[in-house]
Coordinates of C-alpha atoms in Angstrom, one line a residue:
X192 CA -13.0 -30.6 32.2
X193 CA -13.8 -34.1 30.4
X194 CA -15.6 -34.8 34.3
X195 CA -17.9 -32.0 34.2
X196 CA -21.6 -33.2 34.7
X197 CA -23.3 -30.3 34.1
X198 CA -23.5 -26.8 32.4
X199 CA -23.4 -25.4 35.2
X200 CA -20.2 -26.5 36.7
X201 CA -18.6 -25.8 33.2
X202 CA -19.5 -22.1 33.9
X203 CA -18.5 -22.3 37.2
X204 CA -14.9 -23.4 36.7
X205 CA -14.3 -21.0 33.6
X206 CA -15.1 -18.5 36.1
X207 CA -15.8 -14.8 34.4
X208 CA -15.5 -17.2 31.0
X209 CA -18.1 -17.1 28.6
X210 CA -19.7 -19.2 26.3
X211 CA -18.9 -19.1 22.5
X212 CA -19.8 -21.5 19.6
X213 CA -16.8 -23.4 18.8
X214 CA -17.4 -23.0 14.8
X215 CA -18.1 -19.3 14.6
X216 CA -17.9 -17.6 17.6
X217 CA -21.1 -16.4 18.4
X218 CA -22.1 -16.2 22.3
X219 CA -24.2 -18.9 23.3
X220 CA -26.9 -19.5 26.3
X221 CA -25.7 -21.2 29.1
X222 CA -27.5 -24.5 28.6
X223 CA -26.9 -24.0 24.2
X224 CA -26.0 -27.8 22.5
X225 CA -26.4 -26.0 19.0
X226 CA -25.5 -22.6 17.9
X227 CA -28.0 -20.2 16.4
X228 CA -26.1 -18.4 14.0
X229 CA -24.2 -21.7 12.4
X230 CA -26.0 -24.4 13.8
X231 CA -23.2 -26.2 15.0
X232 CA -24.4 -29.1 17.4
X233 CA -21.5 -29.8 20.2
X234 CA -21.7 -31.1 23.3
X235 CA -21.4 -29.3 26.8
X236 CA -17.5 -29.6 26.9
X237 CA -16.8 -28.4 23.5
X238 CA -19.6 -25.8 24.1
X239 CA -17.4 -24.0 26.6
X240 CA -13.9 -22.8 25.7
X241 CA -12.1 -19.3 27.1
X242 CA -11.5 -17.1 24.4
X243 CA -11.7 -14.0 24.6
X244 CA -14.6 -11.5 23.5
X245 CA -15.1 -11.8 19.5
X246 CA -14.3 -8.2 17.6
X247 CA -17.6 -6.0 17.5
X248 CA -18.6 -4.6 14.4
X249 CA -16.8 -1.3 15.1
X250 CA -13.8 -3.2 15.4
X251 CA -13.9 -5.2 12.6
X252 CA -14.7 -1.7 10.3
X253 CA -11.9 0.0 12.0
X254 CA -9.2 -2.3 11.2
X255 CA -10.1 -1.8 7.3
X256 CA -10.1 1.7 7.6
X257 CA -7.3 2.7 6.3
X258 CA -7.9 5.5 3.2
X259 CA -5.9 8.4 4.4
X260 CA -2.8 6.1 5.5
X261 CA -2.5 4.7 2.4
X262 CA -2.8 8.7 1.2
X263 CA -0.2 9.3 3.8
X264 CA 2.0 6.2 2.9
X265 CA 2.0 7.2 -0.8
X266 CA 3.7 10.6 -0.1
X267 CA 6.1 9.2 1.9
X268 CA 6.9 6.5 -0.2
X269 CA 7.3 9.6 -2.7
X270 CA 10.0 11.1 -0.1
X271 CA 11.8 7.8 0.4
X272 CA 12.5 7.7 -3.2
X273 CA 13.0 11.6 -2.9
X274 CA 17.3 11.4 -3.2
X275 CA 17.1 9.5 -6.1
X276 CA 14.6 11.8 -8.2
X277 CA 17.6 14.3 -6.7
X278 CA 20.2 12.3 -8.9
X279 CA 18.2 12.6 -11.8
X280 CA 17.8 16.0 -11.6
X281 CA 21.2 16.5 -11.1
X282 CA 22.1 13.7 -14.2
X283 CA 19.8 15.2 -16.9
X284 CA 21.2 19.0 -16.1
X285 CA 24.7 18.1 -16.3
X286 CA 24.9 15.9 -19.7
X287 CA 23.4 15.0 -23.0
X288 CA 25.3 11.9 -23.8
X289 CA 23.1 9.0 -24.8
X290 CA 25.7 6.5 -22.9
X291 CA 24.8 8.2 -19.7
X292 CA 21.5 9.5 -19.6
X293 CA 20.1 5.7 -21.4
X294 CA 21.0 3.4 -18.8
X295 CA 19.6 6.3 -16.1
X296 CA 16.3 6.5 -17.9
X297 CA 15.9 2.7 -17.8
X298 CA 17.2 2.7 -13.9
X299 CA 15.1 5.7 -13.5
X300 CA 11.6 4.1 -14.4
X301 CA 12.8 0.9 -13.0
X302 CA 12.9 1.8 -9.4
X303 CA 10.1 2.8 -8.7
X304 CA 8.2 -0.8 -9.4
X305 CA 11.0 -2.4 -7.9
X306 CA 10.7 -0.7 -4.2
X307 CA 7.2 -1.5 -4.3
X308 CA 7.0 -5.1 -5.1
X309 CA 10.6 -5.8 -3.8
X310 CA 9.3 -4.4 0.0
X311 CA 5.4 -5.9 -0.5
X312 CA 7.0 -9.2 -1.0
X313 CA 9.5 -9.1 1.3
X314 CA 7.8 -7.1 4.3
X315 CA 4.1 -6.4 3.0
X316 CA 4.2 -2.9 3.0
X317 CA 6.7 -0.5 1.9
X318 CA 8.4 2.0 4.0
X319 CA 5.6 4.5 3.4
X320 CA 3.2 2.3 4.7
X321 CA 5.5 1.0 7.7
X322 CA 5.6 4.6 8.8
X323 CA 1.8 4.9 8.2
X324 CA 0.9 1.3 9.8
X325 CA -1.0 -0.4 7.7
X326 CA 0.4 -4.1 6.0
X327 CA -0.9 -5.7 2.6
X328 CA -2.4 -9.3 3.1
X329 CA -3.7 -11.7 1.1
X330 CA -7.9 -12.1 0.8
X331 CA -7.0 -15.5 3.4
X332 CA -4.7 -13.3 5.6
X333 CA -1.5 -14.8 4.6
X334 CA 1.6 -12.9 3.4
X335 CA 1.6 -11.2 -0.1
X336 CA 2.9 -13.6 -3.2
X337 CA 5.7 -12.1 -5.9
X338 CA 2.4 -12.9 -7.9
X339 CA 0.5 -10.8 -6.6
X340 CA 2.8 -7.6 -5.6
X341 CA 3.5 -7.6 -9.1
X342 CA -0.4 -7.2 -10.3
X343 CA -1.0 -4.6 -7.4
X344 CA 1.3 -2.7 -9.3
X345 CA 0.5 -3.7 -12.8
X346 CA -0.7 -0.8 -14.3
X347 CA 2.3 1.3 -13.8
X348 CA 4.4 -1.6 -15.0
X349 CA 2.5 -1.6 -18.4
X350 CA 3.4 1.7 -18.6
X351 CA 7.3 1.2 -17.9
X352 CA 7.6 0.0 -22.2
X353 CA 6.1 2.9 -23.6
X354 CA 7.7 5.3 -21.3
X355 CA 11.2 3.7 -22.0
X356 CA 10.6 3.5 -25.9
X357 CA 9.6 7.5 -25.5
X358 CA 13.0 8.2 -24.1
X359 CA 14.9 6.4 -25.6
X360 CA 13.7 8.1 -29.1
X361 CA 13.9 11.1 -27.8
X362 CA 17.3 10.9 -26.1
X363 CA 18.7 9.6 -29.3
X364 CA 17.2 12.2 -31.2
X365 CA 19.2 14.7 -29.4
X366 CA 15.4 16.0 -27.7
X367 CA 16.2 16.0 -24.0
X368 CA 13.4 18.4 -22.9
X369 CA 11.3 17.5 -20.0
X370 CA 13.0 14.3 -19.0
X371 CA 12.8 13.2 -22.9
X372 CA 9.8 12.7 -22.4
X373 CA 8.1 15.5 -25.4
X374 CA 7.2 18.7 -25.2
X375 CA 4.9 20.0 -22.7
X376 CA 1.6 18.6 -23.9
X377 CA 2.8 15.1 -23.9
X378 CA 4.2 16.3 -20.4
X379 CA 0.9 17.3 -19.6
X380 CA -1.4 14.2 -21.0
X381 CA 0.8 12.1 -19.3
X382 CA 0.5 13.8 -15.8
X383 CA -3.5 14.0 -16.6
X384 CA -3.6 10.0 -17.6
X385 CA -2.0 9.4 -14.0
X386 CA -4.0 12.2 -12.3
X387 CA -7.3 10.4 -13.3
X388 CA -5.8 7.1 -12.4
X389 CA -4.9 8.5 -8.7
X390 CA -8.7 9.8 -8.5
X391 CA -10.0 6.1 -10.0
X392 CA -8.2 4.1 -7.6
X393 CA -9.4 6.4 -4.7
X394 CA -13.2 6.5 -5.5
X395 CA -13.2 2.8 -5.7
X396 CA -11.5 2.8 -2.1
X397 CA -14.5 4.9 -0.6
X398 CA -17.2 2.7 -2.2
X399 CA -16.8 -0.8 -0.2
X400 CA -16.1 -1.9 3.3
X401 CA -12.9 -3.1 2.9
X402 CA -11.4 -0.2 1.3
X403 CA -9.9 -2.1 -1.8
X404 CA -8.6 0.0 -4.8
X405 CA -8.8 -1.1 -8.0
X406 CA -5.6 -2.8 -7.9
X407 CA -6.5 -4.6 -4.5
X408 CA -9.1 -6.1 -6.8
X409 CA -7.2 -6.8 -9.4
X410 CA -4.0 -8.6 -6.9
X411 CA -6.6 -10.3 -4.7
X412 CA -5.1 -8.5 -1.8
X413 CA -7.0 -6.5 1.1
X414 CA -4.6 -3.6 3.1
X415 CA -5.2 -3.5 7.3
X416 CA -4.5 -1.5 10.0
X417 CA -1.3 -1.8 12.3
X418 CA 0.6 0.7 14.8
X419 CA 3.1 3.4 13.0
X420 CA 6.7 2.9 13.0
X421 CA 7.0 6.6 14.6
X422 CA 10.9 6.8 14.6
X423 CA 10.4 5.6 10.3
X424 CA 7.3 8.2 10.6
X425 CA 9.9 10.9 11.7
X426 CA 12.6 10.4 9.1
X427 CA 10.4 10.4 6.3
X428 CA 9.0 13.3 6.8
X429 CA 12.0 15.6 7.2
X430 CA 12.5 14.1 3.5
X431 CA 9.4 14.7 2.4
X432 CA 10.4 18.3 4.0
X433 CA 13.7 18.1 1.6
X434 CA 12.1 16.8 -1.4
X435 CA 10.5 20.5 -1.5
X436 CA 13.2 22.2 -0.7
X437 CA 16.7 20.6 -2.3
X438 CA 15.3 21.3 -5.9
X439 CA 15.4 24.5 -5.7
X440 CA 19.2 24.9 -4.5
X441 CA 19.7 22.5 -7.9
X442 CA 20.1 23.7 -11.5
X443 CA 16.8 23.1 -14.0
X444 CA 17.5 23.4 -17.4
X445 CA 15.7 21.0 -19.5
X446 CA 12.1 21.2 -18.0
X447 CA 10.2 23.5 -21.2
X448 CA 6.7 24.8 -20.7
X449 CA 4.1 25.4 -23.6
X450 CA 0.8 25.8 -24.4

């Protein structure tokens, strides 16, 4: 290739090859010595390279689109989880003693933050999105940092305090209604507060290209398309399946209406 006299050889001995600017990857005409989208200026070897056809514009959407796998991924996460929120059923019907039900309450609220950043840092995605096929990357397309798994999950980790303080009180109190977690307007506030979260983070997914939520934004972090994990897909969903139906062979005693 360093022999090659003129264009025209170079396109002869690339064959079906074409031409594409070194810096940016636009097609070039077969006698180009700069580019016209960059204006890189090469010369004729460097002009001519066999890489394959750059991603159309299609392409490039598609791999971003990803709103109703994460919507996907987030109910299954919800099932992966689904034996432990089982065992706290099971716990908080079957005793009243602050020396088991305090540590449980702190494991309780724990685990959920820890699956997420523990598998976004370690494989990044959890096993929701596995199943789903999409990963978390960086903005540069490198691997997620403890840094930021931690802030893509930051708002429910401020939360994780007042939550524990709430139960605690309560559970010392001798008030074990509804988780300790109040009486059913608190119950309800709370589910409205995440409710309106949930809706937040989803219209700020629909109103740009890359389908960042709010705390994409706030992690630096962009989420992409891959294959499923269909056999992961499968497994998850007979416990999402369960998670409906278990509870209801279990004993519920301390979950108290209102008005």
């Amino acid at each position: 290739m360093s022999n090659i006299g003129d264009i025209s050889e170079v396109h002869y001995t690339l064959g079906s090859f074409m031409a594409w600017c070194p810096n940016c990857g636009s097609e070039l005409s077969g006698d180009a010595t700069k580019c016209s989208s960059c204006g890189a200026i090469f010369g004729l070897t460097s002009a001519w390279r066999p890489l394959e056809i750059p991603p159309t514009d299609t392409a490039e959407r598609d791999k971003y689109r990803t709103f109703w796998r994460r919507v996907g991924a987030m109910f299954l996460d919800g099932a992966a989880l689904a034996p432990f929120a089982w065992l706290d059923q099971f716990i908080w019907n079957h005793t009243s003693q602050p020396f088991v039900l305090l540590p449980w309450a702190a494991f309780e609220l724990l685990i959920g933050p820890a699956y997420e950043v523990g598998f976004v840092v370690a494989y990044g995605q959890t096993l929701g999105k596995m199943a789903c096929g999409v990963r978390i990357f960086d903005l540069d397309g490198k691997s997620v940092s403890p840094k930021q798994a931690v802030f893509r999950h930051i708002v429910p980790i401020l939360f994780v305090p007042y939550f524990g303080f709430l139960q605690a009180q309560n559970i010392l109190g001798g008030h074990l209604a509804n988780r300790a977690m109040g009486d059913f307007s608190t119950f309800l506030i709370l589910f409205l507060v995440w409710l309106g979260w949930v809706l937040l983070e989803a219209t700020t997914m629909l109103t740009n290209k890359k389908r960042r939520a709010i705390h994409d934004f706030i992690a630096g972090t962009v989420v992409i398309r891959e294959g499923p994990r269909m056999t992961l897909l499968w497994w998850l969903l007979a416990l999402l399946v369960l998670s409906f139906i278990v509870p209801h062979f279990m004993v519920e005693g301390n979950i108290v209406g209102g008005t």
